[in-house]
Amino acid sequence: MLDEARPNPCKEYVDVVVVETTDGDCLPIALRTEEGFVYQIDDILGIKERAPAYIAGGHGMRYTCVIRGEKHYLFHDRRMWFLELTNCLPYPERQVENDIWYSVFEKSGLRCASQSKNLR
Amino acid sequence: MGRTILHSDANSFYASVESLYHPIIRNHGFPMSVCGDPEARHGIVLASNQIAKAAGVKTGMAIWQARQVCPRLLIVPPDYPLYIHFSKMMRSIYEEYSDRVESFGLDEAWLDISNPGVTIADGEKIAHEIRKRVNDELGITVSVGVADNKIFAKLGSDMNKPDAVTVIPPDTFREKVWPLPVSDLLYVGPRTAKKLRDMNITTIGGLAQAPSYILKSKFGKNGLMLQAFANGLDSSPVMPVNVQMAIKSIGNSTTTPHDIVTLDDARSVFYLLSESVGARLREHGFRSRCVSISVRTVDLISYSCQTMLPMPSNITGEIAATACMLFTERYTRFLPLRSVGVSCGSLIPDTAPIQLDMLGNQERREKLEHLDEALDSIRNRYGNRSIQRGIVLADGAFSQIDPKGDHTIHPVPFFAG
């Protein structure tokens, strides 16, 4: 209710491509923002099983991700994923590099960073 | 060997979780209350943050009263699945310290960390660790009480709020506990507190030192229990129970406003109780195979008996008819009665297939089930007394009883086992 009244600029719900490893871990490898931009997650610096998101508001399993050289917190709260945006994501420019998830997005009809740029 | 028991209590649990999910409340320092839905006639304050509490908003106030004392108050609807999720996460943190964790509601739990060599000082260390971890991992604050029994541990967690640890040492508890008002003690509610005040007992120390025979004459064995609590002599174990304990039977009993004298009186009370039992069976998704009744005469002697149902049922009419049949067959000679109860055991999930009876009328039973569902939805919207059976209305005093609404489950875990 409050969320609808005052949208929180620091909290962005995202679609996430996840790899479930043989170790039983669940690692995000790419995400898609509400605007349709796709970002590759370059690295995961740390995972905390339970962490509060004080700035975005919320709670969940926290992945410290590197996206385009910047550190961002990605949270998995029960069934939803959200990004805590302390600084904005850069405007996507680069061609997507990982073919596998690129094709996943292609097939599912989602747009990728390069395409989104053209559509704008 | 002395025990080491922690009691952890999340500070204004619902409000803390909501503040975590709505940072705007915390960042701007809004007074906020989690309130029930006014349309479903649950429009009361369930929990408030510190700022609202400071403004005078109290749990249990109606929304309009809360707005009167605090006009800027933000009202947030409750999100129970979220609170249960947090409660489970808290419990999983506690379970890393002990396998004996007893939940008491969603936000409180006792932990028994006693082991050979573990002292109260170690308990304090662990309490601080738990407090820090909950704050760090869940973003909410807890108060922890450390003592050698459950009652004082709970008392300790209520003494300092928020985000604090209070130790009540077993050798010097008198200085800390006895000056406190008696109403702080677990199980001393407003009524007991008033009765004690009439006896000139206002502090826990007063209760501890009062002559036992007076307490016994006034409160029965509960009086002695309360006195033992005040003296730190509670030895009840921390039960490894969860909030979602397996339900084995569902029952209701009531002491009627006046004695049950005639058979008609008894029938009307049985219908009233069955109504509540049936509704709770349906609410939890059960059918029952066994109905039992209990009666207590005016001389306070209790009897009970039970019978199997021909088919598993959660139909109010069938439960009530079975209860009445049991009563007329066996217990009419005990009239007049002081209290009666109905209970349903041998529960099976209502999704389980049932063996149909060749001669039975399944169509009629299904119609009755639909009827009960319709009645439930009316009662959920407009209250338990909004629609009643004629038989219940025969006696004005009995129709005022609301077994489902008055039914409380909170104290059960303490005495379980």
Coordinates of C-alpha atoms in Angstrom, one line a residue:
Chain A
M1 CA 0.0 0.0 0.0
L2 CA 2.7 2.4 1.0
D3 CA 4.8 1.2 -1.9
E4 CA 2.1 2.2 -4.4
A5 CA 1.7 5.6 -2.8
R6 CA 5.4 6.4 -2.7
P7 CA 7.4 4.3 -5.1
N8 CA 10.9 3.7 -3.7
P9 CA 13.6 4.9 -6.1
C10 CA 16.2 2.7 -4.4
K11 CA 14.3 -0.6 -4.9
E12 CA 14.1 -2.2 -8.3
Y13 CA 12.4 -5.5 -8.8
V14 CA 14.3 -7.5 -11.5
D15 CA 14.0 -10.7 -13.5
V16 CA 17.0 -12.9 -12.9
V17 CA 18.6 -15.8 -14.8
V18 CA 19.8 -18.2 -12.2
V19 CA 22.2 -21.1 -12.4
E20 CA 21.6 -23.9 -9.9
T21 CA 25.0 -25.5 -9.3
T22 CA 25.8 -29.1 -8.5
D23 CA 26.7 -27.9 -5.0
G24 CA 23.1 -26.8 -4.5
D25 CA 24.0 -23.1 -4.7
C26 CA 21.8 -20.7 -6.6
L27 CA 23.8 -18.1 -8.5
P28 CA 22.3 -15.2 -10.5
I29 CA 24.2 -14.6 -13.8
A30 CA 22.1 -11.9 -15.4
L31 CA 19.2 -9.6 -14.6
R32 CA 16.6 -7.6 -16.5
T33 CA 15.3 -4.4 -15.1
E34 CA 11.6 -3.3 -15.3
E35 CA 12.6 -1.1 -18.3
G36 CA 13.8 -4.1 -20.2
F37 CA 17.5 -3.6 -19.9
V38 CA 19.6 -6.7 -19.4
Y39 CA 22.8 -6.7 -17.4
Q40 CA 25.3 -9.4 -17.0
I41 CA 26.5 -10.1 -13.5
D42 CA 30.3 -10.1 -13.9
D43 CA 31.1 -11.4 -10.4
I44 CA 29.6 -12.4 -7.1
L45 CA 31.8 -11.1 -4.3
G46 CA 29.8 -12.6 -1.4
I47 CA 26.6 -14.2 -0.4
K48 CA 24.9 -13.6 2.9
E49 CA 22.1 -16.0 3.8
R50 CA 20.0 -13.4 5.6
A51 CA 20.5 -9.7 5.4
P52 CA 18.2 -6.7 5.8
A53 CA 18.0 -4.1 2.9
Y54 CA 17.9 -0.9 5.0
I55 CA 18.1 1.4 2.0
A56 CA 15.7 -0.3 -0.4
G57 CA 13.5 -1.7 2.3
G58 CA 13.2 -5.4 2.5
H59 CA 15.1 -8.5 3.4
G60 CA 16.4 -11.6 1.8
M61 CA 19.5 -13.6 0.7
R62 CA 22.0 -11.0 -0.3
Y63 CA 24.3 -11.3 -3.2
T64 CA 27.1 -8.8 -3.5
C65 CA 27.3 -8.5 -7.3
V66 CA 29.7 -6.7 -9.6
I67 CA 27.8 -5.2 -12.5
R68 CA 29.9 -3.2 -15.0
G69 CA 32.6 -2.8 -12.5
E70 CA 30.3 -1.5 -9.8
K71 CA 29.2 -3.2 -6.6
H72 CA 25.5 -3.7 -6.2
Y73 CA 23.4 -5.7 -3.7
L74 CA 21.0 -8.1 -5.2
F75 CA 18.4 -9.6 -2.8
H76 CA 16.3 -12.7 -3.1
D77 CA 13.3 -12.2 -0.9
R78 CA 11.3 -15.4 -0.8
R79 CA 10.2 -15.5 -4.5
M80 CA 11.2 -12.1 -5.7
W81 CA 14.5 -10.6 -6.6
F82 CA 15.3 -6.9 -6.2
L83 CA 18.3 -4.6 -6.6
E84 CA 19.2 -2.1 -3.9
L85 CA 20.2 0.9 -5.9
T86 CA 22.6 3.1 -4.0
N87 CA 23.9 4.4 -7.3
C88 CA 22.1 4.1 -10.6
L89 CA 22.9 1.3 -13.0
P90 CA 24.9 2.6 -16.0
Y91 CA 23.0 3.0 -19.3
P92 CA 23.5 -0.3 -21.2
E93 CA 25.8 0.1 -24.1
R94 CA 27.8 -3.0 -24.4
Q95 CA 27.0 -6.1 -26.5
V96 CA 25.9 -9.0 -24.4
E97 CA 28.7 -11.5 -24.1
N98 CA 27.3 -14.7 -22.7
D99 CA 25.6 -16.6 -25.5
I100 CA 23.6 -18.9 -23.3
W101 CA 21.6 -16.5 -21.4
Y102 CA 21.4 -14.2 -24.4
S103 CA 19.5 -17.0 -26.2
V104 CA 17.4 -17.6 -23.1
F105 CA 16.2 -14.0 -23.3
E106 CA 15.8 -14.2 -27.1
K107 CA 13.6 -17.2 -26.9
S108 CA 11.5 -15.9 -24.1
G109 CA 10.8 -12.7 -26.0
L110 CA 12.7 -10.5 -23.6
R111 CA 14.8 -7.6 -24.8
C112 CA 18.5 -7.4 -24.3
A113 CA 20.7 -4.4 -23.6
S114 CA 21.7 -3.8 -27.2
Q115 CA 18.2 -4.2 -28.5
S116 CA 16.7 -1.9 -25.9
K117 CA 19.0 0.8 -26.9
N118 CA 17.8 0.6 -30.5
L119 CA 14.2 0.6 -29.4
R120 CA 14.7 3.8 -27.4
Chain B
M1 CA 22.5 -28.0 38.5
G2 CA 21.1 -24.6 37.8
R3 CA 19.6 -24.1 34.4
T4 CA 20.4 -21.3 32.0
I5 CA 17.3 -20.1 30.1
L6 CA 17.0 -17.2 27.6
H7 CA 13.8 -15.5 26.6
S8 CA 14.0 -13.6 23.4
D9 CA 11.3 -11.1 22.6
A10 CA 11.2 -9.1 19.3
N11 CA 10.5 -5.5 20.0
S12 CA 7.1 -4.4 18.5
F13 CA 7.6 -7.3 16.0
Y14 CA 5.0 -6.4 13.3
A15 CA 5.9 -2.8 13.4
S16 CA 9.7 -3.5 13.1
V17 CA 9.2 -5.8 10.1
E18 CA 6.9 -3.2 8.4
S19 CA 9.5 -0.5 9.0
L20 CA 12.1 -2.7 7.5
Y21 CA 10.0 -3.1 4.4
H22 CA 9.0 0.6 4.2
P23 CA 12.3 2.6 4.8
I24 CA 10.4 5.8 4.3
I25 CA 8.8 5.3 7.7
R26 CA 12.2 4.8 9.4
N27 CA 14.0 7.5 7.5
H28 CA 11.4 10.2 8.1
G29 CA 10.5 9.1 11.6
F30 CA 6.8 8.7 11.0
P31 CA 4.6 7.3 13.7
M32 CA 3.3 4.0 12.4
S33 CA 0.9 1.3 13.5
V34 CA 0.0 -2.0 12.1
C35 CA -3.7 -2.3 12.3
G36 CA -6.3 -4.9 11.4
D37 CA -8.8 -4.3 8.6
P38 CA -11.6 -1.9 9.7
E39 CA -13.9 -3.4 7.1
A40 CA -13.6 -6.8 8.6
R41 CA -14.2 -5.2 12.0
H42 CA -10.7 -5.8 13.0
G43 CA -9.8 -2.2 13.1
I44 CA -7.5 -2.1 16.1
V45 CA -3.9 -1.4 16.6
L46 CA -1.8 -4.6 16.6
A47 CA 1.6 -3.1 17.0
S48 CA 3.2 0.4 16.8
N49 CA 6.7 1.7 16.3
Q50 CA 8.5 3.6 19.1
I51 CA 7.5 7.0 17.8
A52 CA 3.8 6.1 17.8
K53 CA 4.2 4.5 21.3
A54 CA 5.8 7.7 22.5
A55 CA 2.8 9.6 21.2
G56 CA 0.5 7.5 23.3
V57 CA -0.7 4.9 20.8
K58 CA -1.4 1.6 22.6
T59 CA -1.9 -1.9 21.3
G60 CA -5.6 -2.7 21.2
M61 CA -6.8 0.8 20.6
A62 CA -9.4 1.3 17.8
I63 CA -8.0 3.1 14.8
W64 CA -10.0 6.3 15.5
Q65 CA -8.7 6.4 19.1
A66 CA -5.2 6.0 17.9
R67 CA -5.7 8.9 15.3
Q68 CA -7.0 11.1 18.2
V69 CA -3.8 10.7 20.2
C70 CA -1.6 10.8 17.2
P71 CA -3.1 12.6 14.1
R72 CA 0.0 11.9 11.8
L73 CA -0.2 8.2 12.4
L74 CA 0.4 6.0 9.4
I75 CA -1.7 2.9 9.2
V76 CA -0.2 -0.2 7.7
P77 CA -2.3 -3.4 7.1
P78 CA -0.8 -6.6 8.6
D79 CA 1.0 -9.1 6.4
Y80 CA 0.9 -12.3 8.4
P81 CA 2.8 -14.6 5.9
L82 CA 5.7 -12.1 6.1
Y83 CA 5.7 -12.2 9.9
I84 CA 5.6 -15.9 9.9
H85 CA 8.6 -15.9 7.5
F86 CA 10.5 -13.7 9.9
S87 CA 9.5 -15.7 12.9
K88 CA 10.8 -18.9 11.2
M89 CA 14.1 -17.1 10.4
M90 CA 14.4 -16.0 14.1
R91 CA 13.8 -19.5 15.2
S92 CA 16.4 -20.9 12.9
I93 CA 19.0 -18.5 14.5
Y94 CA 17.9 -19.7 17.9
E95 CA 18.2 -23.3 16.9
E96 CA 21.9 -22.8 16.2
Y97 CA 22.3 -22.4 20.0
S98 CA 20.0 -25.0 21.4
D99 CA 17.7 -27.8 20.3
R100 CA 15.2 -26.8 23.0
V101 CA 13.5 -23.8 21.6
E102 CA 9.9 -23.1 22.7
S103 CA 8.0 -20.5 20.6
F104 CA 5.5 -18.4 22.5
G105 CA 3.5 -16.6 19.8
L106 CA 5.3 -15.4 16.7
D107 CA 7.8 -13.1 18.3
E108 CA 8.8 -14.7 21.6
A109 CA 10.8 -17.8 22.3
W110 CA 12.5 -19.5 25.2
L111 CA 15.9 -21.2 24.7
D112 CA 17.3 -23.7 27.2
I113 CA 21.0 -23.5 26.8
S114 CA 21.9 -25.3 30.0
N115 CA 24.7 -27.7 29.8
P116 CA 27.3 -28.8 32.3
G117 CA 29.7 -25.9 32.7
V118 CA 27.4 -23.2 31.2
T119 CA 26.9 -20.4 33.7
I120 CA 24.6 -17.5 33.7
A121 CA 27.6 -15.3 32.6
D122 CA 27.9 -17.6 29.5
G123 CA 24.2 -17.1 29.0
E124 CA 24.7 -13.4 28.9
K125 CA 27.4 -13.7 26.3
I126 CA 25.2 -15.9 24.1
A127 CA 22.3 -13.6 24.7
H128 CA 24.4 -10.7 23.3
E129 CA 25.5 -12.8 20.4
I130 CA 21.9 -13.7 19.5
R131 CA 20.8 -10.0 19.9
K132 CA 23.6 -8.9 17.6
R133 CA 22.9 -11.6 15.0
V134 CA 19.2 -11.0 14.8
N135 CA 19.8 -7.3 14.4
D136 CA 22.5 -7.9 11.8
E137 CA 20.8 -10.7 9.8
L138 CA 17.1 -9.7 10.1
G139 CA 17.3 -6.0 10.7
I140 CA 15.0 -6.1 13.7
T141 CA 15.8 -5.8 17.4
V142 CA 15.2 -8.2 20.2
S143 CA 15.3 -8.0 24.0
V144 CA 16.8 -11.0 25.7
G145 CA 16.3 -12.0 29.3
V146 CA 18.7 -14.4 31.0
A147 CA 17.7 -16.3 34.1
D148 CA 17.6 -19.8 35.6
N149 CA 13.9 -20.3 34.9
K150 CA 11.4 -19.4 32.2
I151 CA 9.3 -16.9 34.2
F152 CA 12.3 -14.7 35.2
A153 CA 13.8 -15.0 31.7
K154 CA 10.6 -13.6 30.3
L155 CA 10.5 -10.9 33.0
G156 CA 14.0 -9.9 32.1
S157 CA 13.3 -9.5 28.4
D158 CA 10.4 -7.2 29.4
M159 CA 12.6 -5.0 31.7
N160 CA 14.8 -3.4 29.1
K161 CA 13.6 -2.5 25.7
P162 CA 14.6 -2.3 22.9
D163 CA 17.8 -4.2 21.8
A164 CA 19.0 -5.1 25.3
V165 CA 20.1 -8.0 27.4
T166 CA 18.9 -8.3 31.1
V167 CA 20.3 -10.8 33.4
I168 CA 18.4 -11.9 36.5
P169 CA 21.0 -13.8 38.6
P170 CA 19.6 -16.6 40.7
D171 CA 21.3 -15.5 43.9
T172 CA 20.3 -11.9 43.8
F173 CA 17.0 -11.9 42.0
R174 CA 15.2 -10.5 45.0
E175 CA 16.7 -7.0 44.6
K176 CA 15.9 -6.9 40.9
V177 CA 12.5 -8.7 40.7
W178 CA 10.7 -8.1 43.9
P179 CA 10.2 -4.3 43.6
L180 CA 8.5 -4.8 40.2
P181 CA 4.7 -4.4 40.0
V182 CA 2.9 -7.8 40.3
S183 CA 1.2 -7.3 36.9
D184 CA 4.6 -7.8 35.2
L185 CA 4.6 -11.4 36.1
L186 CA 3.5 -13.9 33.5
Y187 CA -0.1 -15.0 34.1
V188 CA -1.0 -12.1 36.3
G189 CA -3.5 -10.4 34.0
P190 CA -5.6 -7.3 34.8
R191 CA -8.1 -9.3 36.8
T192 CA -5.7 -11.2 38.9
A193 CA -3.7 -8.0 39.5
K194 CA -6.9 -6.3 40.7
K195 CA -7.7 -9.2 43.1
L196 CA -4.2 -9.1 44.4
R197 CA -4.4 -5.3 44.8
D198 CA -7.5 -5.9 46.9
M199 CA -5.4 -8.1 49.1
N200 CA -2.8 -5.3 49.3
I201 CA -0.3 -7.1 47.2
T202 CA 1.1 -4.8 44.6
T203 CA 4.7 -6.0 44.0
I204 CA 6.1 -9.4 43.0
G205 CA 7.9 -9.4 46.4
G206 CA 4.6 -9.0 48.1
L207 CA 3.2 -12.0 46.2
A208 CA 6.3 -14.0 47.1
Q209 CA 6.0 -13.3 50.8
A210 CA 2.2 -13.5 51.1
P211 CA 0.9 -16.4 53.2
S212 CA 0.3 -19.3 50.9
Y213 CA -3.0 -20.4 52.5
I214 CA -4.6 -17.1 51.7
L215 CA -3.5 -17.3 48.1
K216 CA -4.7 -20.8 47.9
S217 CA -8.1 -19.9 49.3
K218 CA -8.4 -17.0 46.9
F219 CA -7.0 -18.5 43.7
G220 CA -6.9 -22.2 44.3
K221 CA -3.8 -24.0 43.1
N222 CA -3.1 -21.2 40.6
G223 CA -2.4 -19.0 43.6
L224 CA 0.4 -21.3 44.7
M225 CA 1.7 -21.5 41.2
L226 CA 1.9 -17.7 41.0
Q227 CA 3.7 -17.6 44.3
A228 CA 6.2 -20.2 43.1
F229 CA 6.8 -18.0 40.0
A230 CA 7.4 -15.0 42.2
N231 CA 10.0 -16.9 44.2
G232 CA 11.8 -18.1 41.1
L233 CA 10.8 -21.7 41.7
D234 CA 9.4 -22.4 38.3
S235 CA 10.7 -25.6 37.0
S236 CA 8.7 -26.0 33.9
P237 CA 10.9 -27.3 31.1
V238 CA 11.5 -25.5 27.8
M239 CA 9.5 -27.7 25.4
P240 CA 10.8 -28.1 21.9
V241 CA 7.6 -26.8 20.4
N242 CA 6.9 -24.8 17.3
V243 CA 4.2 -22.3 16.6
Q244 CA 2.7 -24.7 14.1
M245 CA 2.2 -27.6 16.4
A246 CA 0.4 -30.6 15.0
I247 CA -3.2 -30.4 15.9
K248 CA -4.5 -33.7 17.4
S249 CA -8.0 -32.6 18.5
I250 CA -10.2 -29.6 18.3
G251 CA -12.6 -28.8 21.1
N252 CA -14.5 -26.2 23.0
S253 CA -16.0 -26.1 26.4
T254 CA -17.8 -23.4 28.3
T255 CA -19.0 -22.6 31.8
T256 CA -22.5 -21.3 31.1
P257 CA -23.8 -18.0 32.5
H258 CA -26.3 -20.0 34.5
D259 CA -26.5 -23.7 35.3
I260 CA -27.8 -26.1 32.7
V261 CA -31.0 -27.4 34.2
T262 CA -33.1 -29.0 31.4
L263 CA -32.3 -31.2 28.5
D264 CA -33.2 -28.3 26.2
D265 CA -30.6 -26.1 27.8
A266 CA -28.0 -28.8 27.3
R267 CA -29.0 -29.3 23.6
S268 CA -28.7 -25.6 23.0
V269 CA -25.2 -25.3 24.5
F270 CA -24.1 -28.4 22.6
Y271 CA -25.2 -26.8 19.4
L272 CA -23.4 -23.6 20.3
L273 CA -20.2 -25.4 21.0
S274 CA -20.4 -27.7 18.0
E275 CA -20.9 -24.6 15.9
S276 CA -17.5 -23.4 17.0
V277 CA -15.8 -26.8 16.8
G278 CA -17.1 -27.4 13.3
A279 CA -16.0 -24.0 12.1
R280 CA -12.5 -24.6 13.5
L281 CA -12.3 -28.0 11.9
R282 CA -13.2 -26.5 8.6
E283 CA -10.8 -23.6 9.1
H284 CA -7.9 -26.0 9.6
G285 CA -9.0 -28.3 6.9
F286 CA -9.9 -31.4 9.0
R287 CA -12.7 -34.0 9.2
S288 CA -13.1 -35.8 12.5
R289 CA -13.9 -39.4 13.2
C290 CA -14.5 -39.2 16.9
V291 CA -16.7 -36.9 19.0
S292 CA -16.4 -36.7 22.7
I293 CA -18.3 -34.7 25.3
S294 CA -17.4 -33.7 28.8
V295 CA -19.7 -32.5 31.5
R296 CA -19.0 -31.0 34.9
T297 CA -21.7 -31.1 37.5
V298 CA -22.5 -28.3 40.0
D299 CA -20.4 -30.3 42.5
L300 CA -17.5 -29.9 40.1
I301 CA -17.2 -33.6 39.3
S302 CA -16.3 -34.2 35.6
Y303 CA -17.3 -37.0 33.3
S304 CA -16.6 -37.6 29.7
C305 CA -17.4 -40.1 27.0
Q306 CA -16.8 -40.5 23.3
T307 CA -18.1 -42.2 20.2
M308 CA -17.0 -42.9 16.7
L309 CA -18.8 -41.2 13.8
P310 CA -20.1 -43.4 11.1
M311 CA -18.3 -41.2 8.5
P312 CA -15.6 -38.6 9.0
S313 CA -17.3 -35.3 9.3
N314 CA -16.9 -31.6 9.8
I315 CA -20.6 -30.8 9.5
T316 CA -21.8 -28.8 12.5
G317 CA -25.2 -30.5 12.5
E318 CA -23.7 -34.0 12.7
I319 CA -21.3 -33.1 15.4
A320 CA -24.0 -31.5 17.5
A321 CA -26.5 -34.4 16.9
T322 CA -23.8 -36.9 18.0
A323 CA -23.0 -34.8 21.1
C324 CA -26.6 -34.5 22.0
M325 CA -27.2 -38.2 21.5
L326 CA -24.2 -39.1 23.7
F327 CA -25.6 -36.8 26.4
T328 CA -29.2 -38.0 26.3
E329 CA -28.0 -41.6 26.4
R330 CA -25.6 -41.3 29.3
Y331 CA -25.5 -38.1 31.2
T332 CA -29.1 -36.8 31.7
R333 CA -29.0 -38.0 35.3
F334 CA -26.2 -35.6 36.1
L335 CA -28.3 -32.5 35.5
P336 CA -27.9 -29.7 36.6
L337 CA -24.5 -29.0 35.0
R338 CA -22.0 -26.2 35.5
S339 CA -20.0 -26.6 32.3
V340 CA -20.0 -28.8 29.2
G341 CA -17.6 -29.4 26.4
V342 CA -17.4 -30.9 22.9
S343 CA -14.3 -32.1 21.3
C344 CA -13.4 -33.8 18.0
G345 CA -10.5 -36.2 17.7
S346 CA -9.0 -38.7 15.2
L347 CA -8.6 -35.9 12.7
I348 CA -8.0 -36.6 9.0
P349 CA -7.4 -33.9 6.3
D350 CA -10.6 -32.9 4.5
T351 CA -8.8 -33.7 1.2
A352 CA -8.5 -37.4 2.1
P353 CA -10.9 -39.6 0.2
I354 CA -13.7 -41.0 2.2
Q355 CA -15.4 -44.4 1.9
L356 CA -19.0 -43.7 0.8
D357 CA -21.9 -45.5 2.5
M358 CA -24.2 -47.4 0.2
L359 CA -27.3 -46.5 2.1
G360 CA -26.1 -43.1 3.2
N361 CA -27.2 -39.9 1.6
Q362 CA -24.0 -38.4 0.3
E363 CA -25.8 -35.7 -1.7
R364 CA -27.5 -34.4 1.5
R365 CA -24.2 -34.4 3.4
E366 CA -22.5 -32.4 0.6
K367 CA -25.4 -29.9 0.7
L368 CA -24.9 -29.6 4.5
E369 CA -21.2 -29.0 3.9
H370 CA -21.9 -26.2 1.5
L371 CA -24.4 -24.8 4.0
D372 CA -21.7 -24.7 6.6
E373 CA -19.3 -23.0 4.3
A374 CA -21.8 -20.4 3.5
L375 CA -22.5 -19.8 7.3
D376 CA -18.7 -19.6 7.9
S377 CA -18.3 -16.9 5.3
I378 CA -21.2 -14.9 6.8
R379 CA -19.6 -15.2 10.2
N380 CA -16.2 -14.3 9.0
R381 CA -17.6 -11.1 7.6
Y382 CA -20.1 -10.1 10.1
G383 CA -19.1 -11.8 13.4
N384 CA -19.8 -15.1 15.0
R385 CA -23.2 -14.0 16.4
S386 CA -24.5 -12.6 13.1
I387 CA -26.2 -15.8 12.2
Q388 CA -27.3 -18.4 14.7
R389 CA -29.4 -21.5 15.0
G390 CA -32.9 -21.1 16.5
I391 CA -32.2 -23.6 19.2
V392 CA -29.3 -21.5 20.5
L393 CA -31.6 -18.4 20.7
A394 CA -34.0 -20.2 23.0
D395 CA -32.1 -19.0 26.0
G396 CA -31.0 -15.3 25.9
A397 CA -28.1 -15.9 28.3
F398 CA -26.6 -18.8 26.3
S399 CA -26.9 -17.0 23.0
Q400 CA -24.4 -14.4 24.4
I401 CA -21.6 -17.1 24.6
D402 CA -19.2 -16.8 21.7
P403 CA -16.9 -19.9 22.0
K404 CA -15.1 -19.3 18.8
G405 CA -14.5 -15.6 19.3
D406 CA -13.5 -16.0 23.0
H407 CA -11.4 -18.9 22.3
T408 CA -7.7 -18.2 23.2
I409 CA -4.8 -20.3 22.3
H410 CA -2.0 -18.2 23.6
P411 CA -1.2 -19.7 27.0
V412 CA -1.4 -23.3 25.8
P413 CA 2.2 -23.9 24.9
F414 CA 3.4 -23.0 28.4
F415 CA 1.5 -25.8 30.0
A416 CA 1.8 -28.2 27.1
G417 CA 3.1 -31.5 28.2

